[in-house]
PDB file of C-alpha atoms in Angstrom:
ATOM      1  CA  UNK A 240     -13.868  39.670  49.464  1.00  0.00           C
ATOM      2  CA  UNK A 241     -10.261  38.608  50.119  1.00  0.00           C
ATOM      3  CA  UNK A 242     -10.428  36.212  47.168  1.00  0.00           C
ATOM      4  CA  UNK A 243     -11.678  38.920  44.833  1.00  0.00           C
ATOM      5  CA  UNK A 244      -8.937  41.269  46.008  1.00  0.00           C
ATOM      6  CA  UNK A 245      -6.302  38.562  45.438  1.00  0.00           C
ATOM      7  CA  UNK A 246      -7.607  37.876  41.961  1.00  0.00           C
ATOM      8  CA  UNK A 247      -7.701  41.576  41.085  1.00  0.00           C
ATOM      9  CA  UNK A 248      -4.191  42.144  42.428  1.00  0.00           C
ATOM     10  CA  UNK A 249      -2.817  39.102  40.573  1.00  0.00           C
ATOM     11  CA  UNK A 250      -4.496  40.203  37.349  1.00  0.00           C
ATOM     12  CA  UNK A 251      -3.165  43.773  37.604  1.00  0.00           C
ATOM     13  CA  UNK A 252       0.346  42.513  38.358  1.00  0.00           C
ATOM     14  CA  UNK A 253       0.263  40.165  35.375  1.00  0.00           C
ATOM     15  CA  UNK A 254      -1.033  42.877  33.025  1.00  0.00           C
ATOM     16  CA  UNK A 255       1.614  45.354  34.172  1.00  0.00           C
ATOM     17  CA  UNK A 256       4.376  42.781  33.640  1.00  0.00           C
ATOM     18  CA  UNK A 257       3.129  41.946  30.168  1.00  0.00           C
ATOM     19  CA  UNK A 258       2.945  45.621  29.185  1.00  0.00           C
ATOM     20  CA  UNK A 259       6.522  46.211  30.427  1.00  0.00           C
ATOM     21  CA  UNK A 260       7.953  43.372  28.360  1.00  0.00           C
ATOM     22  CA  UNK A 261       5.933  43.648  25.145  1.00  0.00           C
ATOM     23  CA  UNK A 262       7.739  44.913  22.059  1.00  0.00           C
ATOM     24  CA  UNK A 263       6.655  47.882  19.975  1.00  0.00           C
ATOM     25  CA  UNK A 264       6.361  47.718  16.181  1.00  0.00           C
ATOM     26  CA  UNK A 265      10.100  48.296  15.805  1.00  0.00           C
ATOM     27  CA  UNK A 266      11.139  45.496  18.150  1.00  0.00           C
ATOM     28  CA  UNK A 267      11.906  47.818  21.057  1.00  0.00           C
ATOM     29  CA  UNK A 268      10.786  46.941  24.533  1.00  0.00           C
ATOM     30  CA  UNK A 269      10.311  49.125  27.576  1.00  0.00           C
ATOM     31  CA  UNK A 270      12.327  52.274  28.042  1.00  0.00           C
ATOM     32  CA  UNK A 271      12.640  53.764  31.491  1.00  0.00           C
ATOM     33  CA  UNK A 272      15.117  55.889  33.401  1.00  0.00           C
ATOM     34  CA  UNK A 273      17.660  55.807  30.586  1.00  0.00           C
ATOM     35  CA  UNK A 274      17.431  52.041  30.111  1.00  0.00           C
ATOM     36  CA  UNK A 275      16.628  50.958  26.536  1.00  0.00           C
ATOM     37  CA  UNK A 276      15.747  47.260  26.190  1.00  0.00           C
ATOM     38  CA  UNK A 277      15.097  45.902  22.710  1.00  0.00           C
ATOM     39  CA  UNK A 278      15.168  42.767  20.600  1.00  0.00           C
ATOM     40  CA  UNK A 279      18.328  42.476  18.488  1.00  0.00           C
ATOM     41  CA  UNK A 280      17.024  40.655  15.431  1.00  0.00           C
ATOM     42  CA  UNK A 281      16.846  40.720  11.661  1.00  0.00           C
ATOM     43  CA  UNK A 282      13.906  42.496  10.059  1.00  0.00           C
ATOM     44  CA  UNK A 283      13.806  45.440  12.501  1.00  0.00           C
ATOM     45  CA  UNK A 284      14.175  49.045  11.355  1.00  0.00           C
ATOM     46  CA  UNK A 285      16.680  50.263  13.965  1.00  0.00           C
ATOM     47  CA  UNK A 286      17.165  53.600  12.200  1.00  0.00           C
ATOM     48  CA  UNK A 287      13.460  54.391  12.669  1.00  0.00           C
ATOM     49  CA  UNK A 288      13.560  53.174  16.274  1.00  0.00           C
ATOM     50  CA  UNK A 289      16.537  55.368  17.211  1.00  0.00           C
ATOM     51  CA  UNK A 290      15.352  58.452  15.301  1.00  0.00           C
ATOM     52  CA  UNK A 291      12.753  59.493  17.891  1.00  0.00           C
ATOM     53  CA  UNK A 292      14.967  59.001  20.929  1.00  0.00           C
ATOM     54  CA  UNK A 293      17.423  61.196  22.789  1.00  0.00           C
ATOM     55  CA  UNK A 294      20.342  59.208  24.173  1.00  0.00           C
ATOM     56  CA  UNK A 295      22.450  60.680  26.937  1.00  0.00           C
ATOM     57  CA  UNK A 296      25.714  59.788  28.606  1.00  0.00           C
ATOM     58  CA  UNK A 297      24.869  57.224  31.294  1.00  0.00           C
ATOM     59  CA  UNK A 298      21.988  55.616  29.362  1.00  0.00           C
ATOM     60  CA  UNK A 299      22.171  51.858  28.882  1.00  0.00           C
ATOM     61  CA  UNK A 300      21.301  49.845  25.772  1.00  0.00           C
ATOM     62  CA  UNK A 301      20.293  46.233  26.370  1.00  0.00           C
ATOM     63  CA  UNK A 302      20.414  44.067  23.253  1.00  0.00           C
ATOM     64  CA  UNK A 303      18.305  40.914  23.743  1.00  0.00           C
ATOM     65  CA  UNK A 304      18.819  38.010  21.324  1.00  0.00           C
ATOM     66  CA  UNK A 305      19.287  34.247  21.039  1.00  0.00           C
ATOM     67  CA  UNK A 306      22.711  33.272  22.364  1.00  0.00           C
ATOM     68  CA  UNK A 307      25.302  32.844  19.625  1.00  0.00           C
ATOM     69  CA  UNK A 308      22.760  33.525  16.838  1.00  0.00           C
ATOM     70  CA  UNK A 309      23.833  37.161  16.704  1.00  0.00           C
ATOM     71  CA  UNK A 310      26.630  39.389  17.905  1.00  0.00           C
ATOM     72  CA  UNK A 311      26.709  42.953  19.126  1.00  0.00           C
ATOM     73  CA  UNK A 312      29.823  44.606  17.736  1.00  0.00           C
ATOM     74  CA  UNK A 313      30.616  48.244  18.432  1.00  0.00           C
ATOM     75  CA  UNK A 314      32.405  49.545  15.350  1.00  0.00           C
ATOM     76  CA  UNK A 315      33.701  52.743  13.729  1.00  0.00           C
ATOM     77  CA  UNK A 316      31.631  54.815  11.341  1.00  0.00           C
ATOM     78  CA  UNK A 317      33.482  53.356   8.338  1.00  0.00           C
ATOM     79  CA  UNK A 318      32.970  49.779   9.553  1.00  0.00           C
ATOM     80  CA  UNK A 319      29.306  50.539  10.205  1.00  0.00           C
ATOM     81  CA  UNK A 320      28.873  51.760   6.629  1.00  0.00           C
ATOM     82  CA  UNK A 321      30.674  48.735   5.178  1.00  0.00           C
ATOM     83  CA  UNK A 322      29.200  46.237   7.678  1.00  0.00           C
ATOM     84  CA  UNK A 323      32.657  45.091   8.726  1.00  0.00           C
ATOM     85  CA  UNK A 324      33.278  43.702  12.201  1.00  0.00           C
ATOM     86  CA  UNK A 325      36.962  42.824  11.629  1.00  0.00           C
ATOM     87  CA  UNK A 326      38.120  45.868  13.628  1.00  0.00           C
ATOM     88  CA  UNK A 327      35.341  45.856  16.255  1.00  0.00           C
ATOM     89  CA  UNK A 328      35.919  48.049  19.302  1.00  0.00           C
ATOM     90  CA  UNK A 329      33.996  45.462  21.356  1.00  0.00           C
ATOM     91  CA  UNK A 330      32.023  42.316  20.624  1.00  0.00           C
ATOM     92  CA  UNK A 331      29.622  40.046  22.508  1.00  0.00           C
ATOM     93  CA  UNK A 332      27.407  37.069  21.657  1.00  0.00           C
ATOM     94  CA  UNK A 333      26.043  36.173  25.103  1.00  0.00           C
ATOM     95  CA  UNK A 334      22.369  36.754  24.275  1.00  0.00           C
ATOM     96  CA  UNK A 335      21.969  39.798  26.499  1.00  0.00           C
ATOM     97  CA  UNK A 336      24.449  42.583  25.899  1.00  0.00           C
ATOM     98  CA  UNK A 337      24.292  45.700  28.091  1.00  0.00           C
ATOM     99  CA  UNK A 338      26.217  48.737  26.931  1.00  0.00           C
ATOM    100  CA  UNK A 339      26.376  51.885  29.018  1.00  0.00           C
ATOM    101  CA  UNK A 340      26.914  54.922  26.839  1.00  0.00           C
ATOM    102  CA  UNK A 341      29.907  56.614  28.472  1.00  0.00           C
ATOM    103  CA  UNK A 342      30.836  59.274  25.907  1.00  0.00           C
ATOM    104  CA  UNK A 343      28.987  61.824  23.815  1.00  0.00           C
ATOM    105  CA  UNK A 344      29.061  61.316  20.056  1.00  0.00           C
ATOM    106  CA  UNK A 345      27.700  58.729  17.666  1.00  0.00           C
ATOM    107  CA  UNK A 346      28.056  55.062  18.618  1.00  0.00           C
ATOM    108  CA  UNK A 347      27.737  52.362  15.968  1.00  0.00           C
ATOM    109  CA  UNK A 348      26.624  48.747  16.518  1.00  0.00           C
ATOM    110  CA  UNK A 349      26.287  45.913  14.016  1.00  0.00           C
ATOM    111  CA  UNK A 350      25.677  42.177  14.016  1.00  0.00           C
ATOM    112  CA  UNK A 351      28.834  40.445  12.820  1.00  0.00           C
ATOM    113  CA  UNK A 352      27.035  37.330  11.523  1.00  0.00           C
ATOM    114  CA  UNK A 353      27.370  37.267   7.699  1.00  0.00           C
ATOM    115  CA  UNK A 354      24.508  39.045   5.891  1.00  0.00           C
ATOM    116  CA  UNK A 355      22.806  40.242   9.117  1.00  0.00           C
ATOM    117  CA  UNK A 356      24.246  43.772   9.039  1.00  0.00           C
ATOM    118  CA  UNK A 357      23.706  44.159   5.318  1.00  0.00           C
ATOM    119  CA  UNK A 358      20.129  43.017   5.981  1.00  0.00           C
ATOM    120  CA  UNK A 359      19.615  45.965   8.337  1.00  0.00           C
ATOM    121  CA  UNK A 360      20.838  44.627  11.677  1.00  0.00           C
ATOM    122  CA  UNK A 361      22.747  47.770  12.580  1.00  0.00           C
ATOM    123  CA  UNK A 362      22.142  50.613  15.000  1.00  0.00           C
ATOM    124  CA  UNK A 363      23.647  54.100  15.245  1.00  0.00           C
ATOM    125  CA  UNK A 364      22.857  56.200  18.310  1.00  0.00           C
ATOM    126  CA  UNK A 365      23.841  59.819  18.850  1.00  0.00           C
ATOM    127  CA  UNK A 366      24.647  60.475  22.492  1.00  0.00           C
ATOM    128  CA  UNK A 367      24.463  63.920  24.050  1.00  0.00           C
ATOM    129  CA  UNK A 368      26.227  65.126  27.235  1.00  0.00           C
ATOM    130  CA  UNK A 369      25.422  63.967  30.731  1.00  0.00           C
ATOM    131  CA  UNK A 370      21.840  63.397  31.903  1.00  0.00           C
ATOM    132  CA  UNK A 371      20.002  66.604  32.810  1.00  0.00           C
ATOM    133  CA  UNK A 372      18.601  65.065  36.006  1.00  0.00           C
ATOM    134  CA  UNK A 373      21.197  63.221  38.097  1.00  0.00           C
ATOM    135  CA  UNK A 374      18.382  61.750  40.216  1.00  0.00           C
ATOM    136  CA  UNK A 375      17.038  60.013  37.117  1.00  0.00           C
ATOM    137  CA  UNK A 376      20.340  58.356  36.268  1.00  0.00           C
ATOM    138  CA  UNK A 377      20.146  54.697  35.248  1.00  0.00           C
ATOM    139  CA  UNK A 378      20.156  52.308  38.159  1.00  0.00           C
ATOM    140  CA  UNK A 379      18.734  54.870  40.614  1.00  0.00           C
ATOM    141  CA  UNK A 380      15.179  54.785  39.291  1.00  0.00           C
ATOM    142  CA  UNK A 381      13.125  51.926  40.687  1.00  0.00           C
ATOM    143  CA  UNK A 382      11.315  51.730  37.337  1.00  0.00           C
ATOM    144  CA  UNK A 383      14.562  50.618  35.649  1.00  0.00           C
ATOM    145  CA  UNK A 384      13.964  46.912  35.789  1.00  0.00           C
ATOM    146  CA  UNK A 385      15.909  44.086  34.218  1.00  0.00           C
ATOM    147  CA  UNK A 386      14.251  41.502  32.017  1.00  0.00           C
ATOM    148  CA  UNK A 387      14.865  38.878  34.719  1.00  0.00           C
ATOM    149  CA  UNK A 388      12.996  40.837  37.387  1.00  0.00           C
ATOM    150  CA  UNK A 389      10.051  41.405  35.030  1.00  0.00           C
ATOM    151  CA  UNK A 390       9.841  37.678  34.379  1.00  0.00           C
ATOM    152  CA  UNK A 391      10.051  37.022  38.131  1.00  0.00           C
ATOM    153  CA  UNK A 392       7.108  39.363  38.748  1.00  0.00           C
ATOM    154  CA  UNK A 393       5.122  37.645  35.995  1.00  0.00           C
ATOM    155  CA  UNK A 394       5.748  34.265  37.610  1.00  0.00           C
ATOM    156  CA  UNK A 395       4.676  35.603  41.009  1.00  0.00           C
ATOM    157  CA  UNK A 396       1.527  37.073  39.461  1.00  0.00           C
ATOM    158  CA  UNK A 397       0.697  33.773  37.754  1.00  0.00           C
ATOM    159  CA  UNK A 398       1.354  31.918  41.000  1.00  0.00           C
ATOM    160  CA  UNK A 399      -1.095  34.195  42.817  1.00  0.00           C
ATOM    161  CA  UNK A 400      -3.695  33.633  40.109  1.00  0.00           C
ATOM    162  CA  UNK A 401      -3.280  29.845  40.270  1.00  0.00           C
ATOM    163  CA  UNK A 402      -3.522  29.915  44.075  1.00  0.00           C
ATOM    164  CA  UNK A 403      -6.709  31.941  43.857  1.00  0.00           C
ATOM    165  CA  UNK A 404      -8.259  29.567  41.319  1.00  0.00           C
ATOM    166  CA  UNK A 405      -7.356  26.592  43.518  1.00  0.00           C
ATOM    167  CA  UNK A 406      -8.827  28.348  46.553  1.00  0.00           C
ATOM    168  CA  UNK A 407      -5.568  28.671  48.488  1.00  0.00           C
ATOM    169  CA  UNK A 408      -6.134  32.363  49.391  1.00  0.00           C
TER     170      UNK A 408
END
């Protein structure tokens, strides 16, 4: 009975981790408590992804991408339209860029690698005033998990499954 319970628990943990980290058809991963995690890559329709979402002051965007293969440049409206990163307000190429939306208004992001922005690698988000529920602010909701913690849970789940199969439990 204990072995069956261990297997069931390991399986449920693994499935929940996989569902948290799987991308939707527009390359966007899990969204929870004002945390938006998505793949920053060519070939994704970011306009369609952002169109159904309400962004609020305090929300966080997490751009996930291969280190140094892309950049995340916050730019002006004019630079967004022309795909120019020469006057970027901020830039990062670390592979995981977190940006907390601190002001209402439209925020513009592009990839500064030649031809990536013109190929569609650009995102505009319209941010409204402060969150309506201060208790649901990013970082206070236990469901707001980082990619690293999701991977850690998946490893623990797999470890439990392997231990069960080997008869350790």
